[in-house]
mmCIF file of C-alpha atoms in Angstrom:
data_model
loop_
_atom_site.group_PDB
_atom_site.id
_atom_site.type_symbol
_atom_site.label_atom_id
_atom_site.label_comp_id
_atom_site.label_asym_id
_atom_site.label_seq_id
_atom_site.Cartn_x
_atom_site.Cartn_y
_atom_site.Cartn_z
ATOM 1 C CA MET A 1 13.674 6.731 -40.629
ATOM 2 C CA HIS A 2 16.926 4.632 -39.762
ATOM 3 C CA ASP A 3 18.300 7.924 -37.764
ATOM 4 C CA LEU A 4 15.137 8.069 -35.839
ATOM 5 C CA VAL A 5 15.308 4.815 -34.664
ATOM 6 C CA VAL A 6 18.736 4.545 -33.761
ATOM 7 C CA ASP A 7 18.349 7.834 -31.626
ATOM 8 C CA LEU A 8 15.003 6.485 -29.923
ATOM 9 C CA ILE A 9 17.086 3.533 -29.061
ATOM 10 C CA ALA A 10 19.878 5.529 -27.704
ATOM 11 C CA VAL A 11 17.716 7.896 -25.708
ATOM 12 C CA ALA A 12 15.732 4.364 -24.307
ATOM 13 C CA VAL A 13 18.952 2.969 -23.560
ATOM 14 C CA CYS A 14 19.755 6.376 -21.144
ATOM 15 C CA GLY A 15 16.858 6.481 -19.806
ATOM 16 C CA ALA A 16 16.748 2.798 -18.821
ATOM 17 C CA LEU A 17 19.985 4.130 -17.322
ATOM 18 C CA GLY A 18 18.613 6.434 -14.838
ATOM 19 C CA GLY A 19 15.914 4.124 -13.562
ATOM 20 C CA PHE A 20 18.558 1.693 -13.034
ATOM 21 C CA ALA A 21 20.549 3.932 -11.011
ATOM 22 C CA ASN A 22 17.403 5.073 -9.410
ATOM 23 C CA VAL A 23 16.747 1.017 -7.974
ATOM 24 C CA PHE A 24 19.910 1.243 -5.560
ATOM 25 C CA ILE A 25 17.991 4.263 -3.724
ATOM 26 C CA GLY A 26 15.800 3.517 -0.907
ATOM 27 C CA ASP A 27 14.581 0.328 0.316
ATOM 28 C CA SER A 28 13.898 -1.647 -3.027
ATOM 29 C CA GLY A 29 17.092 -3.241 -4.018
ATOM 30 C CA LEU A 30 17.521 -5.417 -7.408
ATOM 31 C CA HIS A 31 14.315 -7.484 -6.870
ATOM 32 C CA LEU A 32 11.747 -9.510 -9.409
ATOM 33 C CA PRO A 33 8.464 -7.812 -9.793
ATOM 34 C CA THR A 34 6.408 -9.175 -6.998
ATOM 35 C CA MET A 35 3.004 -8.993 -4.255
ATOM 36 C CA ASP A 36 4.263 -8.820 -1.015
ATOM 37 C CA GLN A 37 1.494 -8.701 1.566
ATOM 38 C CA GLY A 38 -1.264 -7.595 -0.550
ATOM 39 C CA VAL A 39 0.939 -4.802 -2.692
ATOM 40 C CA PHE A 40 2.267 -4.430 -6.116
ATOM 41 C CA ARG A 41 6.081 -4.029 -5.667
ATOM 42 C CA PRO A 42 6.896 -3.325 -9.314
ATOM 43 C CA GLY A 43 10.952 -4.463 -8.932
ATOM 44 C CA TYR A 44 13.867 -3.344 -11.471
ATOM 45 C CA ILE A 45 11.997 -4.227 -14.031
ATOM 46 C CA GLY A 46 9.157 -2.083 -13.656
ATOM 47 C CA VAL A 47 11.711 1.029 -12.706
ATOM 48 C CA VAL A 48 14.089 0.633 -15.680
ATOM 49 C CA PHE A 49 10.579 0.905 -17.645
ATOM 50 C CA VAL A 50 9.061 3.681 -16.617
ATOM 51 C CA GLY A 51 12.762 5.563 -16.649
ATOM 52 C CA LEU A 52 12.744 4.548 -20.203
ATOM 53 C CA ILE A 53 9.239 5.536 -21.442
ATOM 54 C CA ALA A 54 9.506 8.673 -19.499
ATOM 55 C CA ALA A 55 12.740 9.625 -21.194
ATOM 56 C CA VAL A 56 11.582 8.406 -24.551
ATOM 57 C CA GLY A 57 8.546 10.866 -23.930
ATOM 58 C CA ALA A 58 10.352 13.600 -22.307
ATOM 59 C CA TRP A 59 12.543 13.741 -25.916
ATOM 60 C CA LEU A 60 9.958 13.625 -28.399
ATOM 61 C CA ALA A 61 8.134 15.964 -26.665
ATOM 62 C CA THR A 62 10.727 18.441 -27.238
ATOM 63 C CA GLN A 63 11.389 17.408 -30.640
ATOM 64 C CA GLY A 64 10.700 19.973 -33.428
ATOM 65 C CA SER A 65 10.384 17.809 -36.921
ATOM 66 C CA VAL A 66 7.355 16.286 -38.269
ATOM 67 C CA LEU A 67 6.390 13.138 -40.164
ATOM 68 C CA VAL A 68 6.067 13.380 -43.511
ATOM 69 C CA GLY A 69 5.105 11.355 -46.543
ATOM 70 C CA GLY A 70 7.485 8.098 -46.267
ATOM 71 C CA LEU A 71 7.766 8.666 -42.629
ATOM 72 C CA THR A 72 10.675 10.727 -43.076
ATOM 73 C CA LEU A 73 11.331 13.921 -40.944
ATOM 74 C CA SER A 74 11.417 17.420 -42.248
ATOM 75 C CA PRO A 75 13.977 18.898 -40.610
ATOM 76 C CA PRO A 76 15.894 15.837 -40.206
ATOM 77 C CA VAL A 77 16.959 14.692 -36.711
ATOM 78 C CA THR A 78 19.954 14.956 -34.338
ATOM 79 C CA LEU A 79 20.848 13.258 -31.494
ATOM 80 C CA ARG A 80 23.118 15.804 -29.003
ATOM 81 C CA LEU A 81 25.208 14.845 -26.329
ATOM 82 C CA SER A 82 23.267 17.111 -23.720
ATOM 83 C CA GLU A 83 19.898 15.015 -25.190
ATOM 84 C CA LEU A 84 21.418 11.689 -23.933
ATOM 85 C CA SER A 85 22.629 13.732 -20.558
ATOM 86 C CA THR A 86 19.062 14.686 -20.174
ATOM 87 C CA ALA A 87 17.608 11.395 -20.893
ATOM 88 C CA ILE A 88 19.159 9.591 -18.168
ATOM 89 C CA VAL A 89 18.794 12.945 -15.812
ATOM 90 C CA VAL A 90 14.649 12.159 -16.895
ATOM 91 C CA GLY A 91 14.706 8.352 -16.516
ATOM 92 C CA PHE A 92 16.157 8.970 -13.008
ATOM 93 C CA GLY A 93 13.219 11.648 -12.083
ATOM 94 C CA GLY A 94 10.502 8.773 -13.506
ATOM 95 C CA ALA A 95 11.737 6.128 -11.890
ATOM 96 C CA ARG A 96 12.021 8.323 -9.020
ATOM 97 C CA TRP A 97 8.805 9.062 -8.889
ATOM 98 C CA PHE A 98 6.915 5.795 -9.730
ATOM 99 C CA LYS A 99 9.220 4.159 -6.631
ATOM 100 C CA SER A 100 7.867 6.873 -4.791
ATOM 101 C CA GLU A 101 3.727 6.613 -5.962
ATOM 102 C CA THR A 102 4.522 2.786 -4.708
ATOM 103 C CA GLU A 103 5.744 3.407 -1.296
ATOM 104 C CA THR A 104 2.889 5.980 -0.660
ATOM 105 C CA THR A 105 0.304 2.847 -1.317
ATOM 106 C CA ILE A 106 2.666 1.235 1.138
ATOM 107 C CA PHE A 107 2.685 3.673 4.063
ATOM 108 C CA ARG A 108 -1.378 4.282 3.196
ATOM 109 C CA LYS A 109 -2.106 0.166 3.786
ATOM 110 C CA THR A 110 0.484 0.675 6.920
ATOM 111 C CA ALA A 111 -1.805 3.321 8.529
ATOM 112 C CA ALA A 112 -5.115 1.734 8.030
ATOM 113 C CA VAL A 113 -3.898 -1.736 9.454
ATOM 114 C CA ALA A 114 -1.904 0.303 12.311
ATOM 115 C CA ALA A 115 -4.702 2.057 12.588
ATOM 116 C CA SER A 116 -6.976 -1.031 13.566
ATOM 117 C CA LYS A 117 -5.083 -2.639 15.848
ATOM 118 C CA ALA A 118 -3.906 -1.694 19.705
ATOM 119 C CA ALA A 119 -0.907 0.674 20.092
ATOM 120 C CA ASP A 120 2.176 -1.046 20.444
ATOM 121 C CA SER A 121 5.897 1.164 21.049
ATOM 122 C CA ASP A 122 7.907 -1.104 19.434
ATOM 123 C CA ALA A 123 5.763 -1.825 16.365
ATOM 124 C CA ALA A 124 5.262 2.066 16.079
ATOM 125 C CA ALA A 125 9.405 2.217 16.554
ATOM 126 C CA THR A 126 9.577 0.164 13.341
ATOM 127 C CA ILE A 127 7.547 2.362 11.247
ATOM 128 C CA ALA A 128 8.903 5.680 11.924
ATOM 129 C CA ALA A 129 12.631 4.097 11.186
ATOM 130 C CA GLY A 130 11.902 1.334 8.420
ATOM 131 C CA SER A 131 11.667 1.155 4.729
ATOM 132 C CA PRO A 132 7.944 0.643 3.659
ATOM 133 C CA ILE A 133 7.726 -2.491 3.409
ATOM 134 C CA GLN A 134 8.982 -3.350 6.946
ATOM 135 C CA ALA A 135 6.591 -0.547 8.446
ATOM 136 C CA LEU A 136 4.025 -2.815 7.108
ATOM 137 C CA THR A 137 5.413 -5.968 8.108
ATOM 138 C CA ALA A 138 5.312 -4.148 11.382
ATOM 139 C CA ALA A 139 1.577 -3.173 11.196
ATOM 140 C CA ASN A 140 1.065 -6.622 9.756
ATOM 141 C CA LYS A 141 2.376 -8.450 13.358
ATOM 142 C CA MET A 142 0.737 -5.961 15.565
ATOM 143 C CA ARG A 143 -2.220 -7.635 18.031
#
């Protein structure tokens, strides 16, 4: 049981590292979870947590061991370096998916807000070239 807990912690840390690396891609940056203009932004804590969960889930799914009486594994689990590197990649990918879903929500809200207002070429340029939250801010400022 001890080896399984140590292995799970190692995989979780690697998944969290992958998620943390993803924090710096895009516009989200290093911020805490917040509600911004009516949209929940998970911040680095949410992104790291999703990376951790994705890596642990993927690693557990690949294990052929079965828990038997006394919470011991049969056959014993052996954690390989390749599994740790895979945990980093899966953590990164899971976090990227999560951020993409958040950005999709922001863009949908931006489209709904902009569609209900008069045309504004400056706002259109910001929406087209800016980050998701910049686009929503520009749409909210339209008349």
